[in-house]
Short mmCIF file of C-alpha atoms and ligand atoms in Angstrom, two decimals:
data_model
loop_
_atom_site.label_atom_id
_atom_site.label_comp_id
_atom_site.label_asym_id
_atom_site.label_seq_id
_atom_site.Cartn_x
_atom_site.Cartn_y
_atom_site.Cartn_z
CA LEU A 1 -10.32 5.25 -15.81
CA SER A 2 -12.62 4.08 -13.04
CA THR A 3 -14.08 7.44 -12.28
CA ASP A 4 -17.62 8.17 -11.33
CA GLY A 5 -17.39 11.07 -13.76
CA GLU A 6 -16.96 13.59 -10.99
CA ALA A 7 -13.93 15.67 -10.16
CA HIS A 8 -12.84 15.10 -6.57
CA GLU A 9 -10.40 16.57 -4.18
CA PRO A 10 -7.00 15.14 -5.15
CA ALA A 11 -6.85 11.46 -4.18
CA ILE A 12 -5.34 10.62 -0.81
CA GLY A 13 -2.22 8.50 -1.24
CA ILE A 14 -1.50 5.67 1.19
CA THR A 15 1.75 3.67 0.97
CA LEU A 16 2.04 0.14 2.36
CA THR A 17 5.62 -0.30 3.42
CA ALA A 18 7.87 -2.40 5.67
CA PHE A 19 11.57 -3.00 6.10
CA LYS A 20 11.28 -6.75 6.30
CA GLY A 21 9.87 -8.83 3.45
CA GLY A 22 6.78 -11.01 3.67
CA GLN A 23 4.84 -8.89 6.17
CA ALA A 24 1.68 -8.91 3.97
CA LYS A 25 2.25 -5.50 2.38
CA SER A 26 0.92 -6.71 -0.96
CA THR A 27 -1.99 -8.64 0.55
CA THR A 28 -2.94 -5.60 2.62
CA ALA A 29 -2.54 -3.17 -0.31
CA ILE A 30 -4.77 -5.33 -2.52
CA SER A 31 -7.37 -5.91 0.18
CA LEU A 32 -7.54 -2.29 1.34
CA ALA A 33 -7.80 -1.05 -2.26
CA ALA A 34 -10.57 -3.57 -3.00
CA MET A 35 -12.49 -2.69 0.16
CA LEU A 36 -12.30 1.05 -0.57
CA ALA A 37 -13.54 0.39 -4.11
CA ARG A 38 -16.40 -1.72 -2.72
CA ARG A 39 -17.50 1.33 -0.74
CA GLY A 40 -17.92 3.18 -4.04
CA LEU A 41 -14.68 5.12 -3.62
CA PRO A 42 -12.74 5.19 -6.91
CA THR A 43 -9.32 3.74 -6.07
CA LEU A 44 -6.08 3.25 -7.96
CA LEU A 45 -3.68 0.52 -6.85
CA VAL A 46 -0.11 1.40 -7.87
CA ASP A 47 2.35 -1.49 -7.84
CA THR A 48 5.91 -0.21 -7.36
CA ASP A 49 7.43 -3.65 -6.69
CA ALA A 50 9.19 -5.45 -9.57
CA GLN A 51 7.81 -8.71 -8.12
CA CYS A 52 4.42 -7.56 -9.55
CA ASN A 53 2.55 -9.29 -6.70
CA SER A 54 -0.32 -6.88 -6.22
CA SER A 55 -0.91 -6.05 -9.88
CA GLY A 56 -0.59 -9.78 -10.64
CA MET A 57 -3.86 -10.36 -8.79
CA PHE A 58 -5.64 -8.45 -11.55
CA VAL A 59 -3.47 -8.56 -14.66
CA ARG A 60 -1.07 -11.29 -15.76
CA TRP A 61 2.44 -9.93 -15.57
CA ASP A 62 3.35 -11.42 -18.96
CA GLU A 63 0.42 -9.54 -20.52
CA VAL A 64 1.41 -6.15 -19.15
CA LYS A 65 2.36 -3.99 -22.13
CA PHE A 66 3.01 -0.79 -20.17
CA GLY A 67 3.82 -0.42 -16.50
CA LEU A 68 4.92 2.30 -14.10
CA ARG A 69 8.30 2.68 -15.80
CA SER A 70 6.66 3.14 -19.22
CA ALA A 71 4.64 6.02 -17.79
CA ILE A 72 7.61 7.66 -16.07
CA VAL A 73 10.45 7.09 -18.55
CA ASP A 74 8.75 6.53 -21.91
CA LYS A 75 5.97 9.02 -21.15
CA VAL A 76 3.27 6.55 -22.22
CA PRO A 77 -0.06 8.28 -21.39
CA LEU A 78 -1.63 6.96 -18.19
CA ASP A 79 -4.83 5.89 -19.92
CA GLN A 80 -2.73 3.29 -21.78
CA VAL A 81 -0.98 2.15 -18.61
CA VAL A 82 -3.76 2.09 -16.03
CA GLN A 83 -6.11 -0.87 -16.34
CA HIS A 84 -9.60 -1.51 -15.06
CA THR A 85 -10.00 -4.53 -12.80
CA ARG A 86 -12.90 -6.93 -12.35
CA ILE A 87 -13.78 -4.97 -9.20
CA PRO A 88 -15.87 -1.89 -9.98
CA ASN A 89 -14.16 1.39 -8.93
CA LEU A 90 -10.76 -0.30 -8.78
CA ASP A 91 -8.03 0.40 -11.32
CA VAL A 92 -4.46 -0.83 -11.26
CA LEU A 93 -1.22 0.70 -12.45
CA PRO A 94 0.85 -2.44 -12.97
CA ALA A 95 4.45 -3.12 -12.14
CA SER A 96 6.85 -4.89 -14.44
CA PHE A 97 10.31 -6.34 -14.05
CA ASP A 98 11.89 -3.18 -15.49
CA LEU A 99 11.15 -1.42 -12.20
CA THR A 100 14.51 -2.80 -11.06
CA VAL A 101 16.01 -0.51 -13.73
CA LEU A 102 13.77 2.40 -12.75
CA GLU A 103 15.11 2.17 -9.20
CA ARG A 104 18.63 2.86 -10.52
CA GLU A 105 17.40 5.54 -12.89
CA MET A 106 15.74 7.31 -9.97
CA VAL A 107 18.99 7.33 -8.03
CA VAL A 108 20.99 8.98 -10.82
CA THR A 109 18.30 11.52 -11.76
CA ALA A 110 18.04 14.77 -9.83
CA ASN A 111 14.88 14.52 -7.74
CA GLY A 112 14.19 11.10 -9.23
CA PHE A 113 12.04 10.21 -6.23
CA LYS A 114 9.55 12.92 -7.23
CA LYS A 115 8.71 11.19 -10.49
CA ILE A 116 5.97 8.93 -9.12
CA GLU A 117 4.06 11.85 -7.66
CA LYS A 118 4.51 13.83 -10.88
CA VAL A 119 3.36 11.09 -13.24
CA LEU A 120 0.16 10.58 -11.21
CA ARG A 121 -0.80 14.26 -11.11
CA PRO A 122 -3.11 14.13 -14.16
CA VAL A 123 -5.30 11.41 -12.60
CA ARG A 124 -5.13 12.59 -9.02
CA SER A 125 -8.61 14.08 -8.99
CA ALA A 126 -10.18 11.11 -10.79
CA TYR A 127 -9.71 8.93 -7.70
CA ARG A 128 -10.42 9.21 -4.02
CA PHE A 129 -7.55 6.95 -2.96
CA ILE A 130 -4.24 5.84 -4.43
CA ILE A 131 -2.77 2.80 -2.68
CA PHE A 132 0.92 2.09 -3.23
CA ASP A 133 2.35 -1.39 -2.80
CA THR A 134 6.12 -1.26 -2.32
CA ALA A 135 9.03 -3.69 -2.34
CA PRO A 136 10.49 -4.58 1.07
CA GLY A 137 13.38 -2.54 2.36
CA LEU A 138 14.68 0.93 1.75
CA SER A 139 14.60 2.12 -1.82
CA HIS A 140 14.08 5.16 -3.99
CA MET A 141 10.85 3.61 -5.25
CA THR A 142 9.57 3.59 -1.68
CA ILE A 143 10.70 7.18 -1.07
CA GLY A 144 8.90 8.00 -4.33
CA SER A 145 5.70 6.33 -3.11
CA LEU A 146 5.93 8.11 0.24
CA ALA A 147 6.46 11.41 -1.59
CA ALA A 148 3.20 10.77 -3.45
CA SER A 149 1.33 9.83 -0.24
CA ARG A 150 -0.21 11.65 2.65
CA TYR A 151 -0.11 8.55 4.85
CA PHE A 152 1.64 5.24 5.20
CA ILE A 153 0.71 1.98 6.89
CA ILE A 154 3.23 -0.59 8.16
CA PRO A 155 2.06 -4.20 8.30
CA ILE A 156 3.92 -6.31 10.81
CA ALA A 157 3.76 -10.07 11.22
CA PRO A 158 4.53 -11.95 14.43
CA GLU A 159 8.19 -12.64 13.69
CA VAL A 160 11.07 -11.71 15.98
CA TRP A 161 13.09 -9.92 13.32
CA ALA A 162 10.11 -7.88 12.15
CA SER A 163 9.91 -5.92 15.43
CA ASP A 164 13.69 -5.47 15.44
CA GLY A 165 13.60 -3.85 12.01
CA LEU A 166 10.74 -1.51 12.81
CA ARG A 167 12.78 0.95 14.87
CA MET A 168 15.46 1.25 12.18
CA PHE A 169 12.79 1.68 9.54
CA MET A 170 11.06 4.50 11.43
CA THR A 171 14.44 6.22 11.79
CA TRP A 172 14.96 5.98 8.05
CA ILE A 173 11.50 7.41 7.36
CA GLY A 174 12.27 10.24 9.82
CA GLU A 175 15.37 11.03 7.76
CA GLN A 176 13.26 11.30 4.58
CA ARG A 177 11.09 13.77 6.44
CA ASP A 178 14.13 15.79 7.61
CA ASP A 179 15.40 15.87 4.03
CA GLU A 180 11.95 17.08 2.96
CA ALA A 181 11.51 14.12 0.60
CA SER A 182 8.16 13.21 2.12
CA ASP A 183 5.96 14.39 4.95
CA ALA A 184 3.72 11.32 4.88
CA GLU A 185 2.36 10.44 8.31
CA LEU A 186 2.16 7.00 9.88
CA LEU A 187 -1.54 6.13 9.88
CA GLY A 188 -0.82 3.01 11.87
CA LEU A 189 0.88 -0.32 12.29
CA VAL A 190 -1.26 -3.35 11.55
CA ALA A 191 -0.62 -6.85 12.83
CA THR A 192 -0.89 -9.42 10.03
CA LYS A 193 -0.74 -13.23 9.90
CA VAL A 194 -1.79 -13.38 13.54
CA ASP A 195 -2.24 -16.83 15.05
CA SER A 196 -3.70 -16.05 18.45
CA GLY A 197 -2.63 -19.50 19.67
CA THR A 198 1.03 -18.51 19.60
CA ARG A 199 2.91 -16.53 22.23
CA ILE A 200 4.63 -14.29 19.70
CA SER A 201 1.29 -13.31 18.12
CA ARG A 202 -0.19 -12.37 21.49
CA SER A 203 2.95 -10.48 22.40
CA LEU A 204 2.86 -8.56 19.09
CA LEU A 205 -0.74 -7.48 19.71
CA GLN A 206 0.15 -6.34 23.24
CA GLN A 207 3.20 -4.44 22.01
CA LEU A 208 1.18 -2.65 19.35
CA GLN A 209 -1.51 -1.58 21.79
CA ALA A 210 0.98 -0.44 24.44
CA GLY A 211 3.59 1.03 22.09
CA ARG A 212 4.32 4.64 21.21
CA LEU A 213 3.46 4.30 17.55
CA PRO A 214 -0.16 4.43 16.40
CA ALA A 215 -1.58 0.96 15.75
CA PHE A 216 -4.85 -0.30 14.34
CA LYS A 217 -7.11 -2.29 16.65
CA THR A 218 -7.96 -4.62 13.80
CA TRP A 219 -5.54 -7.49 13.24
CA ILE A 220 -5.46 -9.87 10.32
CA PRO A 221 -5.75 -13.57 11.20
CA LYS A 222 -3.35 -16.12 9.75
CA ARG A 223 -5.03 -18.56 7.40
CA VAL A 224 -3.18 -21.43 5.74
CA GLY A 225 -5.49 -21.16 2.72
CA ASN A 226 -4.01 -17.76 1.87
CA GLU A 227 -1.53 -19.22 -0.59
CA ASP A 228 -4.34 -20.94 -2.51
CA ALA A 229 -6.26 -17.67 -2.59
CA ILE A 230 -3.24 -15.95 -4.17
CA ARG A 231 -2.82 -18.77 -6.69
CA ASP A 232 -6.50 -18.49 -7.62
CA ARG A 233 -6.25 -14.68 -7.63
CA VAL A 234 -9.01 -14.33 -5.05
CA VAL A 235 -9.19 -10.92 -3.37
CA ALA A 236 -10.67 -10.15 0.06
CA GLY A 237 -14.38 -9.44 -0.27
CA GLU A 238 -14.82 -11.79 -3.22
CA ARG A 239 -17.09 -14.80 -2.84
CA ALA A 240 -14.31 -17.40 -2.74
CA ALA A 241 -12.25 -15.44 -0.19
CA ASP A 242 -11.77 -16.60 3.40
CA PRO A 243 -14.61 -14.91 5.33
CA ASP A 244 -12.44 -14.11 8.37
CA ILE A 245 -9.78 -12.42 6.26
CA SER A 246 -12.43 -10.50 4.32
CA ARG A 247 -14.06 -9.38 7.56
CA ALA A 248 -10.74 -8.30 9.04
CA TYR A 249 -9.79 -6.24 5.99
CA ASP A 250 -13.26 -4.74 5.92
CA GLU A 251 -12.85 -3.64 9.55
CA LEU A 252 -9.35 -2.37 8.86
CA THR A 253 -10.73 -0.26 6.01
CA GLU A 254 -13.34 1.26 8.37
CA GLU A 255 -10.56 2.10 10.82
CA VAL A 256 -8.41 3.59 8.07
CA LEU A 257 -11.28 5.82 6.93
CA ALA A 258 -12.08 6.90 10.49
CA ARG A 259 -8.44 7.68 11.21
CA ILE A 260 -8.04 9.71 8.04
CA ALA A 261 -11.21 11.64 8.90
CA SER A 262 -9.83 12.51 12.34
CA PHE A 263 -6.40 13.45 10.93
CA GLU A 264 -8.05 15.73 8.38
CA ALA A 265 -10.33 17.30 11.00
CA GLU A 266 -7.26 17.96 13.14
CA GLU A 267 -5.47 19.53 10.19
CA GLY A 268 -8.52 21.68 9.41
CA ARG A 269 -8.44 22.99 12.97
CA HIS A 270 -4.76 23.91 12.62
CA ARG A 271 -5.40 25.66 9.34
CA ALA A 272 -8.40 27.58 10.67
N1 LIG B 301 -3.48 -13.49 6.65
C1 LIG B 301 -2.58 -14.33 6.15
N2 LIG B 301 -2.57 -15.64 6.53
C2 LIG B 301 -1.65 -16.49 6.05
N3 LIG B 301 -0.71 -16.16 5.18
C3 LIG B 301 -0.66 -14.89 4.76
C4 LIG B 301 -1.59 -13.91 5.22
N4 LIG B 301 -1.28 -12.73 4.62
C5 LIG B 301 -0.23 -12.96 3.84
N5 LIG B 301 0.15 -14.25 3.90
C6 LIG B 301 1.26 -14.92 3.19
O1 LIG B 301 2.47 -14.30 3.54
C7 LIG B 301 3.32 -14.21 2.41
C8 LIG B 301 3.71 -12.76 2.21
O2 LIG B 301 2.55 -12.01 1.92
P1 LIG B 301 2.66 -10.73 0.98
O3 LIG B 301 3.23 -11.14 -0.34
O4 LIG B 301 1.37 -10.03 1.00
O5 LIG B 301 3.76 -9.91 1.81
P2 LIG B 301 4.70 -8.75 1.32
O6 LIG B 301 5.06 -7.98 2.53
O7 LIG B 301 4.08 -8.02 0.20
O8 LIG B 301 5.96 -9.56 0.77
P3 LIG B 301 7.21 -8.94 -0.04
O9 LIG B 301 8.09 -8.35 0.99
O10 LIG B 301 7.82 -10.12 -0.76
O11 LIG B 301 6.67 -7.90 -0.98
C9 LIG B 301 2.56 -14.79 1.24
O12 LIG B 301 3.00 -16.11 1.07
C10 LIG B 301 1.12 -14.76 1.69
O13 LIG B 301 0.35 -15.81 1.18
MG1 LIG B 302 4.83 -7.60 -1.69
#
């Protein structure tokens, strides 16, 4: 495991989630995890989406012997499931196509949604952050990721239907909280794929700044080269990455760290 040999406070879990597909959840999960690791913070990226998009940036899906389901169902020890990546301090717990089966298994198992949190317990203090990439929509896998997280982040792209879905999604997350499945807090919404030349992009940024929900000041610019970067498995911060996207994710990571620090300080005050 990518530890610095020290035992830490249990890692802080952050889930990337959105109702609508294609909002840059995976891109943001990968980039945030990489930027945290670059700051010397041991980070584990957990891919809970059967599409294997985020783990695919580091390990080829057809070469994954054990994934999340192997750890949960077949009890394969985590040190055989978690893999180092080319980025120092960044490990990945890969997804595989059998996660579609795990979703159903979670539904029919009592407290199935707690299994992700439980399986990660042994490595929790080896990392500072655990970043969960999730499939779009409402699923037990996502409830499971939220249950293993203290915070969640919702990426939102400038698309009409994305804003429409947000309210419903927040209601659903509120229900998970009422049912005591997860008490993860919204760290913020982040605008992704922003093209400041378009009206809908400008309107999204305005809505986020004026809205009730917390939003990050940093927004991620839209770059047509992004698809090539994915094909070439280039991650933000790497030499071949688009400098504007790398800079934006670097700034977002600063904001995430600052926000967590202020949340934790607030919590400390309540506890005191
Ligand atoms: N900053 C960006 N500029 C341009 N295209 C982007 C940017 N970020 C993401 N994309 C593109 O948007 C698409 C969706 O991105 P991504 O896979 O990260 O979203 P997702 O929310 O994880 O999708 P899914 O719901 O399928 O899991 C991809 O084709 C990706 O290349
Ligand atoms: Mg994805």
